[in-house]
PDB file of C-alpha atoms in Angstrom:
ATOM      1  CA  UNK A   1      96.738 105.284 136.500  1.00  0.00           C
ATOM      2  CA  UNK A   2      97.358 107.707 133.588  1.00  0.00           C
ATOM      3  CA  UNK A   3      95.922 105.235 131.074  1.00  0.00           C
ATOM      4  CA  UNK A   4      92.362 105.716 132.375  1.00  0.00           C
ATOM      5  CA  UNK A   5      92.167 109.273 131.069  1.00  0.00           C
ATOM      6  CA  UNK A   6      95.243 109.703 128.903  1.00  0.00           C
ATOM      7  CA  UNK A   7      94.318 106.927 126.490  1.00  0.00           C
ATOM      8  CA  UNK A   8      95.945 105.967 123.181  1.00  0.00           C
ATOM      9  CA  UNK A   9      93.809 108.355 121.139  1.00  0.00           C
ATOM     10  CA  UNK A  10      94.652 111.388 123.275  1.00  0.00           C
ATOM     11  CA  UNK A  11      98.298 110.333 123.381  1.00  0.00           C
ATOM     12  CA  UNK A  12      98.399 110.145 119.567  1.00  0.00           C
ATOM     13  CA  UNK A  13      96.655 113.513 119.139  1.00  0.00           C
ATOM     14  CA  UNK A  14      98.992 115.263 121.570  1.00  0.00           C
ATOM     15  CA  UNK A  15     102.109 113.792 119.976  1.00  0.00           C
ATOM     16  CA  UNK A  16     100.904 114.652 116.463  1.00  0.00           C
ATOM     17  CA  UNK A  17     100.256 118.194 117.641  1.00  0.00           C
ATOM     18  CA  UNK A  18     103.763 118.335 119.103  1.00  0.00           C
ATOM     19  CA  UNK A  19     105.651 117.088 116.041  1.00  0.00           C
ATOM     20  CA  UNK A  20     103.608 119.133 113.538  1.00  0.00           C
ATOM     21  CA  UNK A  21     104.183 122.278 115.613  1.00  0.00           C
ATOM     22  CA  UNK A  22     107.871 121.325 115.913  1.00  0.00           C
ATOM     23  CA  UNK A  23     108.044 121.683 119.683  1.00  0.00           C
ATOM     24  CA  UNK A  24     111.377 120.829 121.272  1.00  0.00           C
ATOM     25  CA  UNK A  25     110.338 119.955 124.814  1.00  0.00           C
ATOM     26  CA  UNK A  26     107.529 118.635 126.998  1.00  0.00           C
ATOM     27  CA  UNK A  27     107.246 122.082 128.586  1.00  0.00           C
ATOM     28  CA  UNK A  28     106.486 123.666 125.202  1.00  0.00           C
ATOM     29  CA  UNK A  29     103.887 121.001 124.428  1.00  0.00           C
ATOM     30  CA  UNK A  30     101.960 121.245 127.683  1.00  0.00           C
ATOM     31  CA  UNK A  31     102.110 125.058 127.817  1.00  0.00           C
ATOM     32  CA  UNK A  32     100.727 125.305 124.291  1.00  0.00           C
ATOM     33  CA  UNK A  33      97.957 122.816 125.106  1.00  0.00           C
ATOM     34  CA  UNK A  34      96.889 125.067 127.977  1.00  0.00           C
ATOM     35  CA  UNK A  35      96.664 128.019 125.616  1.00  0.00           C
ATOM     36  CA  UNK A  36      94.485 126.002 123.220  1.00  0.00           C
ATOM     37  CA  UNK A  37      92.204 124.516 125.883  1.00  0.00           C
ATOM     38  CA  UNK A  38      88.967 125.758 124.311  1.00  0.00           C
ATOM     39  CA  UNK A  39      89.777 124.067 121.005  1.00  0.00           C
ATOM     40  CA  UNK A  40      90.637 120.620 122.363  1.00  0.00           C
ATOM     41  CA  UNK A  41      87.285 119.418 123.704  1.00  0.00           C
ATOM     42  CA  UNK A  42      86.068 118.212 120.294  1.00  0.00           C
ATOM     43  CA  UNK A  43      89.147 115.954 120.167  1.00  0.00           C
ATOM     44  CA  UNK A  44      88.201 114.322 123.451  1.00  0.00           C
ATOM     45  CA  UNK A  45      90.711 116.249 125.578  1.00  0.00           C
ATOM     46  CA  UNK A  46      88.776 117.720 128.509  1.00  0.00           C
ATOM     47  CA  UNK A  47      91.452 117.786 131.197  1.00  0.00           C
ATOM     48  CA  UNK A  48      94.836 119.377 131.836  1.00  0.00           C
ATOM     49  CA  UNK A  49      97.774 117.333 130.558  1.00  0.00           C
ATOM     50  CA  UNK A  50     100.901 117.716 132.656  1.00  0.00           C
ATOM     51  CA  UNK A  51     104.484 117.059 131.688  1.00  0.00           C
ATOM     52  CA  UNK A  52     104.706 114.055 133.973  1.00  0.00           C
ATOM     53  CA  UNK A  53     101.592 112.512 132.406  1.00  0.00           C
ATOM     54  CA  UNK A  54     102.990 112.839 128.897  1.00  0.00           C
ATOM     55  CA  UNK A  55     106.454 111.705 129.969  1.00  0.00           C
ATOM     56  CA  UNK A  56     105.022 108.603 131.669  1.00  0.00           C
ATOM     57  CA  UNK A  57     102.934 107.754 128.628  1.00  0.00           C
ATOM     58  CA  UNK A  58     105.909 108.052 126.284  1.00  0.00           C
ATOM     59  CA  UNK A  59     107.933 105.828 128.573  1.00  0.00           C
ATOM     60  CA  UNK A  60     105.319 103.202 129.422  1.00  0.00           C
ATOM     61  CA  UNK A  61     102.884 102.910 126.507  1.00  0.00           C
ATOM     62  CA  UNK A  62     104.348 100.470 123.992  1.00  0.00           C
ATOM     63  CA  UNK A  63     105.725 101.996 120.822  1.00  0.00           C
ATOM     64  CA  UNK A  64     104.279  98.967 119.000  1.00  0.00           C
ATOM     65  CA  UNK A  65     100.846 100.627 119.233  1.00  0.00           C
ATOM     66  CA  UNK A  66     102.032 103.586 117.180  1.00  0.00           C
ATOM     67  CA  UNK A  67     103.871 101.313 114.782  1.00  0.00           C
ATOM     68  CA  UNK A  68     100.606  99.448 114.203  1.00  0.00           C
ATOM     69  CA  UNK A  69      98.759 102.727 113.562  1.00  0.00           C
ATOM     70  CA  UNK A  70     101.373 103.793 111.036  1.00  0.00           C
ATOM     71  CA  UNK A  71     101.296 100.462 109.209  1.00  0.00           C
ATOM     72  CA  UNK A  72      97.491 100.489 109.055  1.00  0.00           C
ATOM     73  CA  UNK A  73      97.480 104.034 107.664  1.00  0.00           C
ATOM     74  CA  UNK A  74     100.161 103.154 105.131  1.00  0.00           C
ATOM     75  CA  UNK A  75      98.203 100.093 103.981  1.00  0.00           C
ATOM     76  CA  UNK A  76      95.090 102.269 103.608  1.00  0.00           C
ATOM     77  CA  UNK A  77      96.724 105.096 101.644  1.00  0.00           C
ATOM     78  CA  UNK A  78      99.473 103.235  99.824  1.00  0.00           C
ATOM     79  CA  UNK A  79      97.609 103.419  96.527  1.00  0.00           C
ATOM     80  CA  UNK A  80      97.245 107.193  96.946  1.00  0.00           C
ATOM     81  CA  UNK A  81     100.953 107.718  97.565  1.00  0.00           C
ATOM     82  CA  UNK A  82     102.306 105.369  94.909  1.00  0.00           C
ATOM     83  CA  UNK A  83     103.767 107.037  91.830  1.00  0.00           C
ATOM     84  CA  UNK A  84     103.416 104.822  88.845  1.00  0.00           C
ATOM     85  CA  UNK A  85     105.964 106.475  86.582  1.00  0.00           C
ATOM     86  CA  UNK A  86     107.402 103.336  84.997  1.00  0.00           C
ATOM     87  CA  UNK A  87     106.424 103.089  81.328  1.00  0.00           C
ATOM     88  CA  UNK A  88     108.966 101.109  79.343  1.00  0.00           C
ATOM     89  CA  UNK A  89     112.200  99.229  80.075  1.00  0.00           C
ATOM     90  CA  UNK A  90     115.143  98.869  77.710  1.00  0.00           C
ATOM     91  CA  UNK A  91     117.960  96.415  78.403  1.00  0.00           C
ATOM     92  CA  UNK A  92     121.499  96.660  77.017  1.00  0.00           C
ATOM     93  CA  UNK A  93     124.020  93.911  77.791  1.00  0.00           C
ATOM     94  CA  UNK A  94     127.597  95.124  78.223  1.00  0.00           C
ATOM     95  CA  UNK A  95     130.929  93.485  78.955  1.00  0.00           C
ATOM     96  CA  UNK A  96     133.871  95.096  80.709  1.00  0.00           C
ATOM     97  CA  UNK A  97     137.376  93.730  80.231  1.00  0.00           C
ATOM     98  CA  UNK A  98     140.544  94.260  82.207  1.00  0.00           C
ATOM     99  CA  UNK A  99     144.030  93.109  81.297  1.00  0.00           C
ATOM    100  CA  UNK A 100     146.080  91.786  84.209  1.00  0.00           C
ATOM    101  CA  UNK A 101     149.869  92.033  84.401  1.00  0.00           C
ATOM    102  CA  UNK A 102     150.310  88.360  83.609  1.00  0.00           C
ATOM    103  CA  UNK A 103     148.330  88.786  80.399  1.00  0.00           C
ATOM    104  CA  UNK A 104     145.118  87.252  81.709  1.00  0.00           C
ATOM    105  CA  UNK A 105     141.942  89.018  80.632  1.00  0.00           C
ATOM    106  CA  UNK A 106     139.145  89.437  83.146  1.00  0.00           C
ATOM    107  CA  UNK A 107     135.668  89.739  81.679  1.00  0.00           C
ATOM    108  CA  UNK A 108     132.775  91.160  83.656  1.00  0.00           C
ATOM    109  CA  UNK A 109     129.262  90.952  82.275  1.00  0.00           C
ATOM    110  CA  UNK A 110     126.673  93.562  83.230  1.00  0.00           C
ATOM    111  CA  UNK A 111     123.571  95.156  81.826  1.00  0.00           C
ATOM    112  CA  UNK A 112     122.225  98.664  81.591  1.00  0.00           C
ATOM    113  CA  UNK A 113     118.534  98.950  82.390  1.00  0.00           C
ATOM    114  CA  UNK A 114     116.953 102.149  81.108  1.00  0.00           C
ATOM    115  CA  UNK A 115     113.417 103.192  81.950  1.00  0.00           C
ATOM    116  CA  UNK A 116     111.232 106.226  81.384  1.00  0.00           C
ATOM    117  CA  UNK A 117     110.327 108.113  84.525  1.00  0.00           C
ATOM    118  CA  UNK A 118     107.091 109.765  83.460  1.00  0.00           C
ATOM    119  CA  UNK A 119     106.843 111.811  86.630  1.00  0.00           C
ATOM    120  CA  UNK A 120     110.246 113.454  86.135  1.00  0.00           C
ATOM    121  CA  UNK A 121     110.009 113.234  82.340  1.00  0.00           C
ATOM    122  CA  UNK A 122     113.455 111.809  81.812  1.00  0.00           C
ATOM    123  CA  UNK A 123     115.332 108.587  81.077  1.00  0.00           C
ATOM    124  CA  UNK A 124     117.027 106.844  83.991  1.00  0.00           C
ATOM    125  CA  UNK A 125     119.782 104.272  83.357  1.00  0.00           C
ATOM    126  CA  UNK A 126     120.885 101.732  85.958  1.00  0.00           C
ATOM    127  CA  UNK A 127     124.075  99.647  85.680  1.00  0.00           C
ATOM    128  CA  UNK A 128     123.872  96.254  87.386  1.00  0.00           C
ATOM    129  CA  UNK A 129     125.732  92.948  87.420  1.00  0.00           C
ATOM    130  CA  UNK A 130     122.527  91.123  88.386  1.00  0.00           C
ATOM    131  CA  UNK A 131     121.812  89.183  85.205  1.00  0.00           C
ATOM    132  CA  UNK A 132     118.932  87.121  86.586  1.00  0.00           C
ATOM    133  CA  UNK A 133     116.425  89.368  88.360  1.00  0.00           C
ATOM    134  CA  UNK A 134     113.508  90.830  86.464  1.00  0.00           C
ATOM    135  CA  UNK A 135     114.398  94.329  85.166  1.00  0.00           C
ATOM    136  CA  UNK A 136     111.239  95.839  86.623  1.00  0.00           C
ATOM    137  CA  UNK A 137     112.151  94.411  90.025  1.00  0.00           C
ATOM    138  CA  UNK A 138     115.588  96.062  89.843  1.00  0.00           C
ATOM    139  CA  UNK A 139     113.987  99.380  88.912  1.00  0.00           C
ATOM    140  CA  UNK A 140     111.517  99.043  91.795  1.00  0.00           C
ATOM    141  CA  UNK A 141     114.336  98.379  94.287  1.00  0.00           C
ATOM    142  CA  UNK A 142     116.247 101.428  93.052  1.00  0.00           C
ATOM    143  CA  UNK A 143     113.191 103.654  93.314  1.00  0.00           C
ATOM    144  CA  UNK A 144     112.342 102.400  96.809  1.00  0.00           C
ATOM    145  CA  UNK A 145     115.893 103.056  97.971  1.00  0.00           C
ATOM    146  CA  UNK A 146     115.750 106.583  96.595  1.00  0.00           C
ATOM    147  CA  UNK A 147     112.348 107.186  98.193  1.00  0.00           C
ATOM    148  CA  UNK A 148     113.745 106.102 101.582  1.00  0.00           C
ATOM    149  CA  UNK A 149     116.581 108.643 101.287  1.00  0.00           C
ATOM    150  CA  UNK A 150     114.106 111.368 100.326  1.00  0.00           C
ATOM    151  CA  UNK A 151     111.860 110.397 103.239  1.00  0.00           C
ATOM    152  CA  UNK A 152     114.695 110.777 105.762  1.00  0.00           C
ATOM    153  CA  UNK A 153     115.631 114.152 104.309  1.00  0.00           C
ATOM    154  CA  UNK A 154     112.010 115.291 104.347  1.00  0.00           C
ATOM    155  CA  UNK A 155     111.515 114.266 107.961  1.00  0.00           C
ATOM    156  CA  UNK A 156     114.729 115.911 109.179  1.00  0.00           C
ATOM    157  CA  UNK A 157     113.800 119.181 107.465  1.00  0.00           C
ATOM    158  CA  UNK A 158     110.200 119.412 108.657  1.00  0.00           C
ATOM    159  CA  UNK A 159     109.904 117.646 112.013  1.00  0.00           C
ATOM    160  CA  UNK A 160     111.667 117.928 115.410  1.00  0.00           C
ATOM    161  CA  UNK A 161     113.956 114.913 115.425  1.00  0.00           C
ATOM    162  CA  UNK A 162     116.943 116.813 116.800  1.00  0.00           C
ATOM    163  CA  UNK A 163     115.368 116.749 120.250  1.00  0.00           C
ATOM    164  CA  UNK A 164     113.476 113.869 121.844  1.00  0.00           C
ATOM    165  CA  UNK A 165     110.682 114.162 124.391  1.00  0.00           C
ATOM    166  CA  UNK A 166     112.079 111.329 126.498  1.00  0.00           C
ATOM    167  CA  UNK A 167     115.315 109.471 127.142  1.00  0.00           C
ATOM    168  CA  UNK A 168     114.037 105.893 127.139  1.00  0.00           C
ATOM    169  CA  UNK A 169     114.204 103.787 123.991  1.00  0.00           C
ATOM    170  CA  UNK A 170     110.419 103.435 124.032  1.00  0.00           C
ATOM    171  CA  UNK A 171     109.850 107.207 124.215  1.00  0.00           C
ATOM    172  CA  UNK A 172     112.230 107.814 121.313  1.00  0.00           C
ATOM    173  CA  UNK A 173     110.527 105.142 119.199  1.00  0.00           C
ATOM    174  CA  UNK A 174     107.089 106.580 120.007  1.00  0.00           C
ATOM    175  CA  UNK A 175     108.226 109.987 118.745  1.00  0.00           C
ATOM    176  CA  UNK A 176     109.706 108.497 115.570  1.00  0.00           C
ATOM    177  CA  UNK A 177     106.541 106.503 114.779  1.00  0.00           C
ATOM    178  CA  UNK A 178     104.343 109.554 115.387  1.00  0.00           C
ATOM    179  CA  UNK A 179     106.615 111.605 113.140  1.00  0.00           C
ATOM    180  CA  UNK A 180     106.192 108.984 110.431  1.00  0.00           C
ATOM    181  CA  UNK A 181     102.412 109.172 110.908  1.00  0.00           C
ATOM    182  CA  UNK A 182     102.446 112.978 110.638  1.00  0.00           C
ATOM    183  CA  UNK A 183     104.620 112.788 107.529  1.00  0.00           C
ATOM    184  CA  UNK A 184     102.273 110.238 105.961  1.00  0.00           C
ATOM    185  CA  UNK A 185      99.151 112.308 106.700  1.00  0.00           C
ATOM    186  CA  UNK A 186     100.710 115.414 105.168  1.00  0.00           C
ATOM    187  CA  UNK A 187     101.703 113.444 102.066  1.00  0.00           C
ATOM    188  CA  UNK A 188      98.107 112.212 101.715  1.00  0.00           C
ATOM    189  CA  UNK A 189      96.872 115.804 102.079  1.00  0.00           C
ATOM    190  CA  UNK A 190      99.384 116.956  99.463  1.00  0.00           C
ATOM    191  CA  UNK A 191      98.147 114.326  97.011  1.00  0.00           C
ATOM    192  CA  UNK A 192      94.547 115.448  97.532  1.00  0.00           C
ATOM    193  CA  UNK A 193      95.206 119.064  96.559  1.00  0.00           C
ATOM    194  CA  UNK A 194      94.822 120.415  93.029  1.00  0.00           C
ATOM    195  CA  UNK A 195      97.245 123.274  93.715  1.00  0.00           C
ATOM    196  CA  UNK A 196     100.914 122.316  93.735  1.00  0.00           C
ATOM    197  CA  UNK A 197     102.639 122.690  97.075  1.00  0.00           C
ATOM    198  CA  UNK A 198     106.137 121.719  98.089  1.00  0.00           C
ATOM    199  CA  UNK A 199     106.086 119.445 101.105  1.00  0.00           C
ATOM    200  CA  UNK A 200     107.999 121.978 103.223  1.00  0.00           C
ATOM    201  CA  UNK A 201     105.661 124.778 102.189  1.00  0.00           C
ATOM    202  CA  UNK A 202     102.608 122.700 102.991  1.00  0.00           C
ATOM    203  CA  UNK A 203     104.031 121.594 106.353  1.00  0.00           C
ATOM    204  CA  UNK A 204     104.693 125.226 107.275  1.00  0.00           C
ATOM    205  CA  UNK A 205     101.189 126.353 106.324  1.00  0.00           C
ATOM    206  CA  UNK A 206      99.578 123.449 108.193  1.00  0.00           C
ATOM    207  CA  UNK A 207     101.648 124.400 111.236  1.00  0.00           C
ATOM    208  CA  UNK A 208     100.411 128.008 111.013  1.00  0.00           C
ATOM    209  CA  UNK A 209      96.728 127.128 110.532  1.00  0.00           C
ATOM    210  CA  UNK A 210      96.565 123.928 112.592  1.00  0.00           C
ATOM    211  CA  UNK A 211      94.444 125.372 115.396  1.00  0.00           C
ATOM    212  CA  UNK A 212      92.157 127.452 113.169  1.00  0.00           C
ATOM    213  CA  UNK A 213      88.716 126.335 112.070  1.00  0.00           C
ATOM    214  CA  UNK A 214      89.215 126.376 108.304  1.00  0.00           C
ATOM    215  CA  UNK A 215      88.328 124.136 105.380  1.00  0.00           C
ATOM    216  CA  UNK A 216      91.690 122.586 104.585  1.00  0.00           C
ATOM    217  CA  UNK A 217      91.121 121.807 100.906  1.00  0.00           C
ATOM    218  CA  UNK A 218      89.392 125.109 100.184  1.00  0.00           C
ATOM    219  CA  UNK A 219      92.146 127.107 101.893  1.00  0.00           C
ATOM    220  CA  UNK A 220      95.112 125.281 100.389  1.00  0.00           C
ATOM    221  CA  UNK A 221      93.692 124.954  96.881  1.00  0.00           C
ATOM    222  CA  UNK A 222      93.001 128.687  96.688  1.00  0.00           C
ATOM    223  CA  UNK A 223      94.555 130.439  99.697  1.00  0.00           C
ATOM    224  CA  UNK A 224      94.228 133.964  98.283  1.00  0.00           C
ATOM    225  CA  UNK A 225      90.475 133.693  97.759  1.00  0.00           C
ATOM    226  CA  UNK A 226      89.905 131.947 101.084  1.00  0.00           C
ATOM    227  CA  UNK A 227      91.854 134.585 102.992  1.00  0.00           C
ATOM    228  CA  UNK A 228      89.859 137.347 101.254  1.00  0.00           C
ATOM    229  CA  UNK A 229      86.621 135.705 102.394  1.00  0.00           C
ATOM    230  CA  UNK A 230      87.899 135.361 105.955  1.00  0.00           C
ATOM    231  CA  UNK A 231      89.126 138.961 106.063  1.00  0.00           C
ATOM    232  CA  UNK A 232      85.898 140.343 104.610  1.00  0.00           C
ATOM    233  CA  UNK A 233      83.886 138.494 107.238  1.00  0.00           C
ATOM    234  CA  UNK A 234      86.167 139.735 109.995  1.00  0.00           C
ATOM    235  CA  UNK A 235      86.186 143.378 108.887  1.00  0.00           C
ATOM    236  CA  UNK A 236      82.529 143.645 107.871  1.00  0.00           C
ATOM    237  CA  UNK A 237      80.165 145.763 109.859  1.00  0.00           C
ATOM    238  CA  UNK A 238      78.318 143.912 112.627  1.00  0.00           C
ATOM    239  CA  UNK A 239      74.668 143.120 111.871  1.00  0.00           C
ATOM    240  CA  UNK A 240      72.098 145.678 112.957  1.00  0.00           C
ATOM    241  CA  UNK A 241      70.225 144.537 116.081  1.00  0.00           C
ATOM    242  CA  UNK A 242      66.585 143.818 115.530  1.00  0.00           C
ATOM    243  CA  UNK A 243      63.718 144.959 117.656  1.00  0.00           C
ATOM    244  CA  UNK A 244      63.531 141.542 119.301  1.00  0.00           C
ATOM    245  CA  UNK A 245      67.255 141.130 120.197  1.00  0.00           C
TER     246      UNK A 245
END
């Protein structure tokens, strides 16, 4: 019955709101939605969302839907997020030897692959015993592994994954996929800004201003100027009434 009104779009919006605001419980989510009722109509939310409605949706609506949304978004913005810092690869073949007690010598061939990380402006050297794979492929694997570790750290620091909004496996997976979506959207926003923001700093500011009607890029590219404009408009004298008011 809940699917007629609480559809996938509303479910996604509510869960994104929850993870960006770092709420720890269904009670916090639904109470906050009540407080923001006047600002939700333009998102298609025109009815009260109860805890049981959200809990049922997290339990019953397949997490595969949110996985599909994440994968589609990633495919769309992958080129924006990619960091092409690889410039040149240098290969050095090395051989390690070890003398056993019986006098036998063990030889182990390896190679050191060094590349220039333009983004970090430094040389990175990788030691590997894989003598067959393409050096650029080895570098790509290393970078992807490092990016995965950074992603986990980033998510744990900025999103509520210590507490889950449901106990079922499906509810937990829904929350994880939505967290990945929120993380991806913030990374895309970060890439689109000319002003440098740390991810944590940006996530905090988005959390603070999420329910305000502001121009995101104008505010976050020049927050001081934008706040001055907002304050001047708020503190200015009200317009004089005309004869025909």
